[in-house]
Short mmCIF file of C-alpha atoms in Angstrom, two decimals:
data_model
loop_
_atom_site.label_atom_id
_atom_site.label_comp_id
_atom_site.label_asym_id
_atom_site.label_seq_id
_atom_site.Cartn_x
_atom_site.Cartn_y
_atom_site.Cartn_z
CA MET A 292 70.92 57.91 91.67
CA THR A 293 70.73 59.32 95.17
CA THR A 294 73.45 57.18 96.78
CA ARG A 295 77.17 57.70 96.23
CA ARG A 296 78.41 55.11 93.75
CA ALA A 297 81.56 54.05 91.95
CA GLY A 298 81.77 52.55 88.49
CA LEU A 299 84.34 51.20 86.06
CA LEU A 300 84.64 52.22 82.40
CA LEU A 301 85.76 49.30 80.25
CA PRO A 302 84.42 48.58 76.75
CA MET A 303 83.14 45.08 76.18
CA PHE A 304 85.64 44.56 73.36
CA SER A 305 88.51 45.26 75.80
CA VAL A 306 87.72 42.36 78.13
CA PRO A 307 90.27 39.49 78.01
CA ALA A 308 88.91 36.64 75.88
CA ASN A 309 89.84 33.49 74.02
CA GLN A 310 88.23 34.44 70.72
CA GLY A 311 89.94 37.68 69.77
CA ILE A 312 87.56 40.16 71.38
CA GLY A 313 85.78 40.62 74.68
CA ASP A 314 82.39 38.97 74.25
CA PHE A 315 79.51 37.36 76.15
CA GLY A 316 81.56 34.42 77.40
CA GLN A 317 82.91 33.20 80.73
CA LYS A 318 85.71 35.76 80.76
CA THR A 319 83.10 38.51 80.93
CA ILE A 320 81.39 36.68 83.79
CA ARG A 321 84.76 36.70 85.54
CA MET A 322 85.16 40.40 84.78
CA ILE A 323 81.83 41.10 86.48
CA ASP A 324 83.11 39.20 89.54
CA GLU A 325 86.29 41.29 89.60
CA ILE A 326 84.27 44.52 89.32
CA ALA A 327 81.82 43.52 92.05
CA ASP A 328 84.50 42.20 94.42
CA ALA A 329 86.36 45.53 94.18
CA GLY A 330 83.26 47.43 95.31
CA TYR A 331 82.03 48.90 92.04
CA THR A 332 78.28 48.86 91.37
CA ILE A 333 78.34 50.24 87.81
CA TRP A 334 80.06 48.86 84.73
CA GLN A 335 80.00 51.27 81.79
CA ILE A 336 80.49 49.51 78.50
CA LEU A 337 80.15 51.13 75.07
CA PRO A 338 77.38 50.52 72.51
CA LEU A 339 77.23 46.95 71.20
CA TYR A 340 75.32 47.58 67.98
CA ALA A 341 76.50 46.39 64.58
CA THR A 342 79.32 48.62 63.40
CA GLY A 343 80.63 49.61 60.00
CA VAL A 344 84.17 49.73 58.64
CA SER A 345 85.42 52.19 61.29
CA HIS A 346 84.53 49.72 64.07
CA SER A 347 83.37 52.73 66.09
CA PRO A 348 80.54 51.88 68.51
CA TYR A 349 79.24 55.38 67.78
CA LYS A 350 78.87 54.79 64.02
CA THR A 351 76.51 51.86 63.83
CA LEU A 352 74.32 50.24 61.23
CA SER A 353 71.36 50.04 63.59
CA SER A 354 70.05 51.35 66.90
CA PHE A 355 68.72 47.88 67.68
CA ALA A 356 70.70 45.09 66.01
CA GLY A 357 73.56 43.76 68.09
CA ASP A 358 76.98 43.12 66.58
CA PRO A 359 77.41 39.34 66.19
CA ILE A 360 81.12 39.75 66.93
CA TYR A 361 80.16 39.74 70.64
CA ILE A 362 78.56 36.30 70.44
CA ASN A 363 80.66 33.79 72.35
CA ILE A 364 81.42 30.59 70.44
CA ASP A 365 81.83 28.35 73.50
CA ARG A 366 78.33 29.17 74.64
CA LEU A 367 76.95 28.02 71.30
CA SER A 368 78.13 24.57 72.30
CA GLU A 369 76.18 24.97 75.56
CA MET A 370 73.08 25.46 73.39
CA GLY A 371 73.86 22.22 71.58
CA LEU A 372 74.66 24.04 68.34
CA LEU A 373 78.37 23.15 68.21
CA THR A 374 80.60 20.50 69.71
CA GLN A 375 83.08 21.92 72.20
CA SER A 376 85.90 19.84 70.76
CA SER A 377 85.55 21.62 67.41
CA ILE A 378 86.21 25.08 68.89
CA VAL A 379 89.69 26.59 68.82
CA ASN A 380 91.02 29.94 70.08
CA CYS A 381 91.71 33.11 68.11
CA ASN A 382 94.29 35.74 69.14
CA LYS A 383 93.92 34.59 72.74
CA PHE A 384 96.68 36.71 74.28
CA LYS A 385 96.71 39.73 71.96
CA ASP A 386 96.36 43.23 73.41
CA TYR A 387 94.33 44.50 70.47
CA VAL A 388 91.29 43.43 68.44
CA ASN A 389 91.71 42.56 64.77
CA TYR A 390 88.07 42.99 63.77
CA ASP A 391 88.33 41.54 60.27
CA GLU A 392 90.15 38.45 61.50
CA VAL A 393 87.76 37.88 64.40
CA ARG A 394 84.69 38.31 62.18
CA ALA A 395 86.01 35.77 59.68
CA PHE A 396 86.92 33.38 62.51
CA LYS A 397 83.50 33.57 64.15
CA GLU A 398 81.52 33.55 60.91
CA SER A 399 82.51 29.96 60.13
CA TYR A 400 81.24 28.84 63.54
CA PHE A 401 78.06 30.88 63.18
CA ARG A 402 77.27 29.12 59.89
CA LYS A 403 77.83 25.70 61.43
CA ALA A 404 75.69 26.58 64.43
CA PHE A 405 72.94 27.92 62.17
CA ARG A 406 72.76 24.66 60.22
CA THR A 407 72.25 22.78 63.48
CA PHE A 408 69.72 25.37 64.61
CA ARG A 409 67.65 24.90 61.45
CA LYS A 410 67.88 21.14 61.64
CA ASN A 411 66.68 21.08 65.25
CA PHE A 412 64.49 24.16 65.14
CA GLU A 413 61.68 22.64 67.19
CA THR A 414 64.02 22.61 70.19
CA TYR A 415 64.39 26.38 70.08
CA LYS A 416 61.11 27.38 68.42
CA VAL A 417 59.21 28.66 71.48
CA GLU A 418 62.09 30.84 72.66
CA PHE A 419 62.90 32.03 69.15
CA ASP A 420 59.29 32.90 68.34
CA GLN A 421 59.02 34.91 71.56
CA PHE A 422 62.14 36.88 70.64
CA VAL A 423 60.80 37.58 67.14
CA LYS A 424 57.53 38.78 68.66
CA GLU A 425 59.33 41.22 70.99
CA ALA A 426 62.02 42.39 68.54
CA PHE A 427 59.76 44.65 66.47
CA TRP A 428 62.77 45.91 64.49
CA LEU A 429 64.08 42.47 63.51
CA LYS A 430 62.44 42.00 60.09
CA ASP A 431 63.62 45.41 58.88
CA TRP A 432 67.14 44.72 60.10
CA CYS A 433 67.34 41.34 58.41
CA VAL A 434 66.34 42.81 55.05
CA TYR A 435 68.81 45.68 55.46
CA ALA A 436 71.64 43.29 56.46
CA LEU A 437 70.83 41.04 53.48
CA PHE A 438 70.91 43.90 51.00
CA LYS A 439 74.04 45.29 52.60
CA SER A 440 75.84 41.99 52.05
CA LEU A 441 74.53 41.68 48.48
CA TYR A 442 76.07 45.06 47.67
CA GLY A 443 79.44 44.46 49.28
CA ASN A 444 78.64 46.60 52.34
CA VAL A 445 78.38 49.90 50.44
CA ALA A 446 75.98 52.52 51.79
CA TRP A 447 72.28 51.98 51.05
CA ILE A 448 72.10 55.19 49.01
CA ASP A 449 74.37 53.51 46.42
CA TRP A 450 72.25 50.37 45.96
CA GLU A 451 70.17 49.86 42.84
CA GLU A 452 66.91 51.74 42.96
CA GLU A 453 64.60 48.85 43.81
CA TYR A 454 66.79 47.87 46.75
CA ARG A 455 67.51 51.42 47.86
CA ASP A 456 63.81 52.25 47.82
CA TYR A 457 62.55 48.92 49.13
CA PRO A 458 61.01 50.52 52.25
CA LEU A 459 58.99 52.81 49.97
CA ASP A 460 57.80 49.97 47.71
CA PRO A 461 58.64 46.39 48.81
CA SER A 462 56.85 44.89 45.79
CA ASN A 463 59.87 45.52 43.55
CA VAL A 464 62.07 42.91 45.29
CA ASP A 465 61.23 39.22 45.68
CA LEU A 466 62.73 38.01 48.96
CA LYS A 467 61.73 34.35 48.58
CA GLU A 468 65.08 33.25 47.22
CA HIS A 469 66.78 34.86 50.23
CA GLU A 470 64.64 33.28 52.96
CA ASN A 471 67.52 31.21 54.36
CA GLU A 472 69.82 34.22 54.62
CA LEU A 473 67.11 36.32 56.26
CA PHE A 474 66.59 33.51 58.76
CA TYR A 475 70.36 33.47 59.40
CA HIS A 476 70.43 37.16 60.31
CA ALA A 477 67.46 36.65 62.63
CA PHE A 478 69.28 33.69 64.22
CA LEU A 479 72.34 35.85 64.95
CA GLN A 480 70.20 38.46 66.70
CA PHE A 481 68.40 35.79 68.68
CA VAL A 482 71.69 34.38 69.95
CA PHE A 483 73.19 37.83 70.57
CA TYR A 484 70.34 38.94 72.81
CA ARG A 485 70.07 35.56 74.49
CA GLN A 486 73.70 35.79 75.56
CA LEU A 487 73.49 39.49 76.46
CA GLY A 488 70.47 38.76 78.63
CA GLU A 489 72.45 36.16 80.56
CA ILE A 490 75.30 38.63 81.12
CA VAL A 491 72.87 41.31 82.33
CA ALA A 492 71.18 38.85 84.70
CA TYR A 493 74.50 37.76 86.19
CA ALA A 494 75.63 41.36 86.69
CA ARG A 495 72.40 42.15 88.51
CA GLN A 496 72.91 39.09 90.68
CA ARG A 497 76.32 40.49 91.67
CA GLY A 498 74.91 43.96 92.35
CA VAL A 499 76.39 45.55 89.24
CA GLU A 500 74.30 47.70 86.89
CA LEU A 501 75.33 47.95 83.25
CA MET A 502 75.57 51.46 81.81
CA ASN A 503 75.50 52.21 78.10
CA ASP A 504 75.16 55.12 75.69
CA MET A 505 72.28 56.23 73.52
CA PRO A 506 73.73 58.66 70.94
CA PHE A 507 71.53 61.62 70.06
CA TYR A 508 72.03 61.07 66.33
CA VAL A 509 71.94 57.87 64.27
CA ASP A 510 74.30 57.14 61.40
CA TYR A 511 73.17 57.93 57.86
CA ASP A 512 74.14 54.50 56.54
CA SER A 513 71.89 52.63 58.94
CA ALA A 514 68.73 50.59 58.92
CA ASP A 515 67.16 53.36 61.05
CA VAL A 516 67.41 55.96 58.28
CA TRP A 517 66.84 53.53 55.41
CA MET A 518 63.56 52.31 56.88
CA ALA A 519 62.22 55.65 58.14
CA ARG A 520 63.29 58.35 55.70
CA SER A 521 60.23 60.47 56.50
CA GLN A 522 61.59 60.99 60.01
CA PHE A 523 64.76 62.70 58.77
CA LEU A 524 65.57 65.82 56.75
CA LEU A 525 66.50 64.17 53.45
CA HIS A 526 66.27 65.15 49.80
CA PRO A 527 63.75 63.20 47.64
CA ASP A 528 66.57 60.93 46.42
CA GLY A 529 67.41 60.01 50.01
CA ARG A 530 70.54 62.10 50.41
CA PRO A 531 70.78 64.27 53.54
CA ALA A 532 69.62 67.84 53.27
CA PHE A 533 71.41 68.66 56.54
CA VAL A 534 73.82 66.90 58.89
CA GLY A 535 74.86 67.43 62.49
CA GLY A 536 78.14 68.61 63.94
CA CYS A 537 79.55 71.21 66.27
CA PRO A 538 81.22 74.57 65.74
CA PRO A 539 84.75 75.31 66.95
CA ASP A 540 84.95 75.86 70.72
CA ASP A 541 87.42 75.40 73.58
CA HIS A 542 86.57 71.71 73.87
CA VAL A 543 86.87 70.97 70.13
CA PRO A 544 88.93 73.84 68.64
CA SER A 545 88.49 72.70 65.04
CA GLY A 546 84.79 71.88 65.30
CA GLN A 547 83.30 68.74 63.81
CA CYS A 548 81.24 67.62 60.82
CA TRP A 549 79.30 64.38 61.24
CA ASP A 550 77.79 62.24 58.49
CA MET A 551 74.60 61.98 60.52
CA PRO A 552 71.33 63.33 59.14
CA LEU A 553 69.17 65.67 61.15
CA TYR A 554 65.75 64.66 62.38
CA ASP A 555 62.52 66.08 61.06
CA PHE A 556 61.16 66.86 64.52
CA ASP A 557 57.83 68.10 63.14
CA ALA A 558 57.24 64.73 61.47
CA GLN A 559 58.45 62.86 64.55
CA SER A 560 56.17 64.76 66.90
CA LYS A 561 53.18 63.58 64.84
CA THR A 562 54.14 59.96 65.61
CA GLY A 563 54.59 60.70 69.31
CA TYR A 564 58.36 60.43 68.77
CA ALA A 565 57.94 56.71 68.17
CA LEU A 566 61.42 56.32 66.72
CA TRP A 567 63.01 57.72 69.89
CA LEU A 568 60.78 55.85 72.30
CA ASP A 569 61.42 52.57 70.51
CA ARG A 570 65.17 53.11 70.85
CA ALA A 571 64.94 54.03 74.52
CA ARG A 572 62.61 51.20 75.50
CA TRP A 573 64.71 48.59 73.73
CA MET A 574 67.83 49.82 75.52
CA ALA A 575 65.98 49.85 78.83
CA ARG A 576 65.37 46.11 78.50
CA TRP A 577 69.10 45.51 78.97
CA PHE A 578 70.69 48.55 80.60
CA GLN A 579 69.79 50.13 83.92
CA ILE A 580 71.73 53.35 83.32
CA ILE A 581 71.68 55.13 79.96
CA ARG A 582 73.91 58.05 79.05
CA ILE A 583 72.58 60.30 76.29
CA ASP A 584 75.50 61.24 74.06
CA HIS A 585 75.51 64.86 72.78
CA PHE A 586 72.74 65.74 75.22
CA ARG A 587 73.13 69.46 74.53
CA ALA A 588 71.28 68.95 71.22
CA PHE A 589 68.02 68.75 73.16
CA ASP A 590 68.53 72.49 73.77
CA ARG A 591 69.99 73.39 70.38
CA TYR A 592 72.04 71.70 67.69
CA TRP A 593 74.47 72.76 64.97
CA ARG A 594 72.98 72.33 61.50
CA LEU A 595 75.28 71.92 58.50
CA PRO A 596 74.26 71.61 54.83
CA GLY A 597 74.49 68.16 53.21
CA PHE A 598 77.82 66.40 53.74
CA ALA A 599 79.56 69.58 54.82
CA LYS A 600 83.33 69.61 55.20
CA ASP A 601 83.79 72.86 57.13
CA PRO A 602 82.12 72.90 60.57
CA ARG A 603 82.10 76.71 60.57
CA HIS A 604 79.45 76.79 57.84
CA GLY A 605 76.58 75.95 60.12
CA LYS A 606 73.76 77.44 62.11
CA TRP A 607 72.35 76.90 65.59
CA MET A 608 68.85 75.46 65.54
CA PRO A 609 66.42 75.00 68.44
CA GLY A 610 66.37 71.44 69.75
CA PRO A 611 63.32 69.37 70.67
CA GLY A 612 63.64 70.33 74.33
CA ALA A 613 61.48 69.11 77.18
CA GLY A 614 58.78 67.71 74.90
CA LEU A 615 60.91 64.90 73.51
CA LEU A 616 63.10 64.47 76.57
CA GLY A 617 60.08 64.17 78.83
CA ALA A 618 58.54 61.53 76.58
CA ILE A 619 61.76 59.50 76.67
CA VAL A 620 62.13 59.67 80.44
CA GLU A 621 58.45 58.86 81.02
CA SER A 622 58.63 55.85 78.70
CA CYS A 623 61.45 54.27 80.74
CA PRO A 624 60.56 54.89 84.40
CA ASP A 625 63.16 52.47 85.79
CA VAL A 626 66.14 53.92 83.92
CA LYS A 627 68.68 56.24 85.53
CA TRP A 628 69.67 58.88 82.96
CA VAL A 629 73.00 60.61 82.45
CA ALA A 630 73.74 63.54 80.13
CA GLU A 631 76.97 63.80 78.17
CA ASP A 632 76.93 67.58 78.24
CA LEU A 633 80.56 68.42 77.47
CA GLY A 634 81.67 71.45 75.54
CA GLU A 635 80.15 74.85 76.26
CA PRO A 636 76.41 74.20 76.75
CA ARG A 637 74.01 77.00 77.57
CA PRO A 638 72.31 77.26 80.99
CA GLU A 639 69.21 75.80 79.32
CA VAL A 640 70.98 72.42 79.17
CA GLU A 641 71.39 72.31 82.94
CA GLU A 642 67.77 73.38 83.32
CA LEU A 643 66.68 70.32 81.31
CA GLU A 644 68.86 68.09 83.45
CA THR A 645 67.37 69.53 86.63
CA MET A 646 63.82 69.25 85.29
CA PHE A 647 64.20 65.50 84.70
CA SER A 648 66.73 64.63 87.45
CA ILE A 649 69.44 63.78 84.94
CA LEU A 650 73.09 63.78 86.04
CA GLY A 651 75.57 65.83 84.04
CA THR A 652 79.17 64.92 83.22
CA GLU A 653 82.57 66.21 84.31
CA ILE A 654 86.03 64.98 83.27
CA LEU A 655 89.09 65.66 85.40
CA VAL A 656 91.69 65.03 82.71
CA ASP A 657 90.24 68.01 80.84
CA ARG A 658 91.23 70.36 83.68
CA LEU A 659 94.46 69.03 85.10
CA GLU A 660 95.70 72.27 86.59
CA ALA A 661 95.79 73.11 90.27
CA LYS A 662 93.70 76.24 89.72
CA SER A 663 90.98 74.31 87.88
CA LEU A 664 91.01 71.39 90.33
CA LYS A 665 90.30 73.79 93.21
CA LYS A 666 86.90 74.41 91.68
CA PRO A 667 84.49 72.09 93.53
CA VAL A 668 82.96 69.19 91.65
CA LYS A 669 79.18 69.37 91.48
CA LYS A 670 77.12 66.81 93.37
CA ASN A 671 74.65 65.96 90.60
CA VAL A 672 77.20 64.70 88.06
CA VAL A 673 78.99 61.62 86.91
CA LEU A 674 82.66 62.42 87.39
CA TYR A 675 85.27 60.69 85.23
CA THR A 676 89.03 60.90 85.50
CA GLY A 677 88.90 60.40 81.72
CA THR A 678 86.73 58.79 79.05
CA TYR A 679 87.19 56.61 75.97
CA ASP A 680 88.05 59.77 73.97
CA SER A 681 90.55 61.11 76.51
CA PRO A 682 94.25 60.54 77.01
CA THR A 683 94.88 58.33 80.03
CA ALA A 684 95.80 60.15 83.24
CA GLU A 685 99.42 59.02 83.05
CA GLU A 686 99.63 59.87 79.35
CA GLU A 687 98.41 63.40 80.01
CA TYR A 688 100.55 63.87 83.11
CA GLY A 689 103.66 62.56 81.34
CA ALA A 690 103.30 65.24 78.65
CA PHE A 691 103.37 68.10 81.17
CA GLU A 692 106.48 70.16 81.85
CA GLY A 693 108.20 69.78 85.21
CA ASN A 694 106.72 72.83 86.92
CA LYS A 695 103.17 71.81 86.10
CA ARG A 696 103.77 68.32 87.49
CA ILE A 697 105.21 69.80 90.68
CA SER A 698 102.19 72.09 91.02
CA LEU A 699 99.76 69.18 90.61
CA ARG A 700 101.59 67.00 93.13
CA ARG A 701 101.65 69.89 95.62
CA PHE A 702 97.89 70.31 95.14
CA PHE A 703 97.20 66.64 95.90
CA LYS A 704 99.71 66.42 98.76
CA LYS A 705 98.03 69.33 100.56
CA ARG A 706 94.83 67.30 100.44
CA GLY A 707 96.39 64.19 101.89
CA TYR A 708 97.07 62.23 98.70
CA THR A 709 100.68 61.14 98.98
CA THR A 710 100.92 58.01 96.85
CA ARG A 711 103.80 57.94 94.41
CA SER A 712 101.69 57.29 91.31
CA PHE A 713 99.84 60.23 89.83
CA HIS A 714 96.94 58.08 88.63
CA ASP A 715 96.38 56.78 92.16
CA MET A 716 96.14 60.31 93.51
CA LEU A 717 93.72 61.34 90.79
CA CYS A 718 91.47 58.31 91.31
CA GLN A 719 91.34 58.87 95.07
CA TYR A 720 90.61 62.55 94.58
CA ALA A 721 87.75 61.70 92.23
CA LEU A 722 86.25 59.13 94.60
CA ASP A 723 86.41 61.56 97.53
CA SER A 724 84.65 64.30 95.55
CA GLU A 725 81.06 65.39 96.05
CA ALA A 726 79.98 63.81 92.75
CA ASP A 727 77.07 61.39 93.09
CA VAL A 728 78.76 58.93 90.75
CA VAL A 729 82.45 58.48 89.95
CA ILE A 730 83.49 56.30 87.03
CA LEU A 731 87.13 55.32 86.58
CA PRO A 732 88.50 54.03 83.27
CA ILE A 733 90.48 50.87 83.90
CA GLN A 734 93.47 52.57 82.26
CA ASP A 735 93.55 55.12 85.10
CA VAL A 736 92.99 52.51 87.79
CA CYS A 737 96.01 50.59 86.48
CA GLY A 738 98.16 53.54 85.44
CA TYR A 739 98.37 52.55 81.79
CA LYS A 740 99.78 55.05 79.33
CA GLY A 741 99.05 56.07 75.76
CA GLN A 742 99.32 52.63 74.19
CA SER A 743 96.10 51.68 75.96
CA ARG A 744 94.05 54.60 74.71
CA ILE A 745 90.63 53.64 73.35
CA ASN A 746 90.09 56.39 70.79
CA ILE A 747 91.69 59.56 69.51
CA ALA A 748 88.73 61.73 68.62
CA MET A 749 88.41 63.10 65.07
CA THR A 750 91.04 60.72 63.70
CA LEU A 751 90.89 57.55 61.62
CA ASP A 752 93.77 55.95 63.52
CA GLU A 753 93.70 52.20 62.85
CA LYS A 754 94.25 51.57 66.58
CA ASN A 755 91.01 53.31 67.56
CA TRP A 756 88.53 50.99 69.29
CA THR A 757 91.00 48.06 69.30
CA TRP A 758 92.73 48.09 72.72
CA LYS A 759 92.17 44.94 74.77
CA LEU A 760 93.42 43.52 78.05
CA LYS A 761 95.52 40.44 77.30
CA ASP A 762 94.65 38.39 80.37
CA PHE A 763 93.70 38.46 84.05
CA LYS A 764 97.25 38.27 85.42
CA THR A 765 97.87 41.80 86.66
CA PHE A 766 94.91 44.17 86.50
CA PRO A 767 92.69 42.43 89.11
CA ALA A 768 95.17 43.37 91.86
CA GLU A 769 95.11 46.99 90.69
CA LEU A 770 91.32 46.91 90.65
CA MET A 771 91.16 45.48 94.15
CA LYS A 772 93.53 48.25 95.33
CA THR A 773 90.70 50.72 94.82
CA LYS A 774 88.30 48.82 97.10
CA ALA A 775 89.58 50.61 100.20
CA TRP A 776 89.34 53.98 98.47
CA ILE A 777 85.74 53.26 97.44
CA GLU A 778 84.78 52.26 100.97
CA LYS A 779 86.58 55.25 102.52
CA SER A 780 84.73 57.63 100.20
CA GLY A 781 81.35 56.19 101.24
CA ARG A 782 80.56 54.74 97.83
#
């Protein structure tokens, strides 16, 4: 990304919508128009893969299967699968997502649409067959989703042996009686990617590139691990021998333990890192910019035994380095790559970024002190005022004591930023920086406070991943306000 660009950070689920959650409907088309009209050329959403009980887009059941919750019901009527008159709204003007309620609401429509789809299959057969041909992961996902539902959504390790070990010996389970349900799961993926493709195409038409994340690790309770145990460091019974995490540091003082198994990189190298390349190529079909989450693990990663509870009881291990990273980048020549390299990475991390022309990451809300802000922002980074894990700018600023607020305002005033609102000054400062790309969370564009926070890291707060814009009444004007700032900054 050689030109100066501006982007907006807004999860898909946070878009205003009629059916309880931001999805692939007309409201998202309108959101793309608002983003483009304000001068942004990047829209960063969060992963859209099928999630588990936490609803976190970073703890997913697959690296390929989309979450059906994003399927728009109205557009099923456009396919001739439902009658428009039969569709009602769900939590239309709520400022949060009730995942369980929305899933139950949409499921009844999905079942009705599927019956019509089966009845009139010849109408969709050519398009459906082409999707099945391209979606190499689909059959595995459908079996996993079926078994998951049969066992009340418990983790695959707790299924009965023949189901748990189905990938090792499929002959122990007869799937014939479940053919209709397997077809249903395939139908949902077909519709999901059909609608996503239309959203991507419209964004491109408006000059907006979609940006999404590819986490370094995959979740243990996922189709990825279930189907490819040999690619991970697992015990013979399937339980993880080691998991990932991070030790205590200035960025995460308590450290972290993650229920994510470590890769067997020796085994993966023998396959040409097929698992990684499949993930990257599938993402590249839909997203023009991909941010690698926990990028520092390519240099080295923190290894913890089993399902460890204390992040201090780990050990640094050498990461896969340039061998794997180079294969990923080479396999997706049209993708622009970004590294989430927060924390305290070694110089080797920056060397990898330089080697493959990958932009790093900086976050202003993490250094809101005049002394820290005087430090110049690098050119080859994506600069955020804050991210989905951060407090909003106004939330952070509001928690400061008076002297610190005065110091910050003096810092910005000396540089010509005299607007009354702190978030406006911070956004302008970010846009005027040397950073190649600046991405502003919509919360900081609009000056929202803590009630609009997306996620509080390392907590199980029930509000995590639920915040949603209620409607289009007020925020478009705030978004348009930044147009002049974007133009002035040469973005």
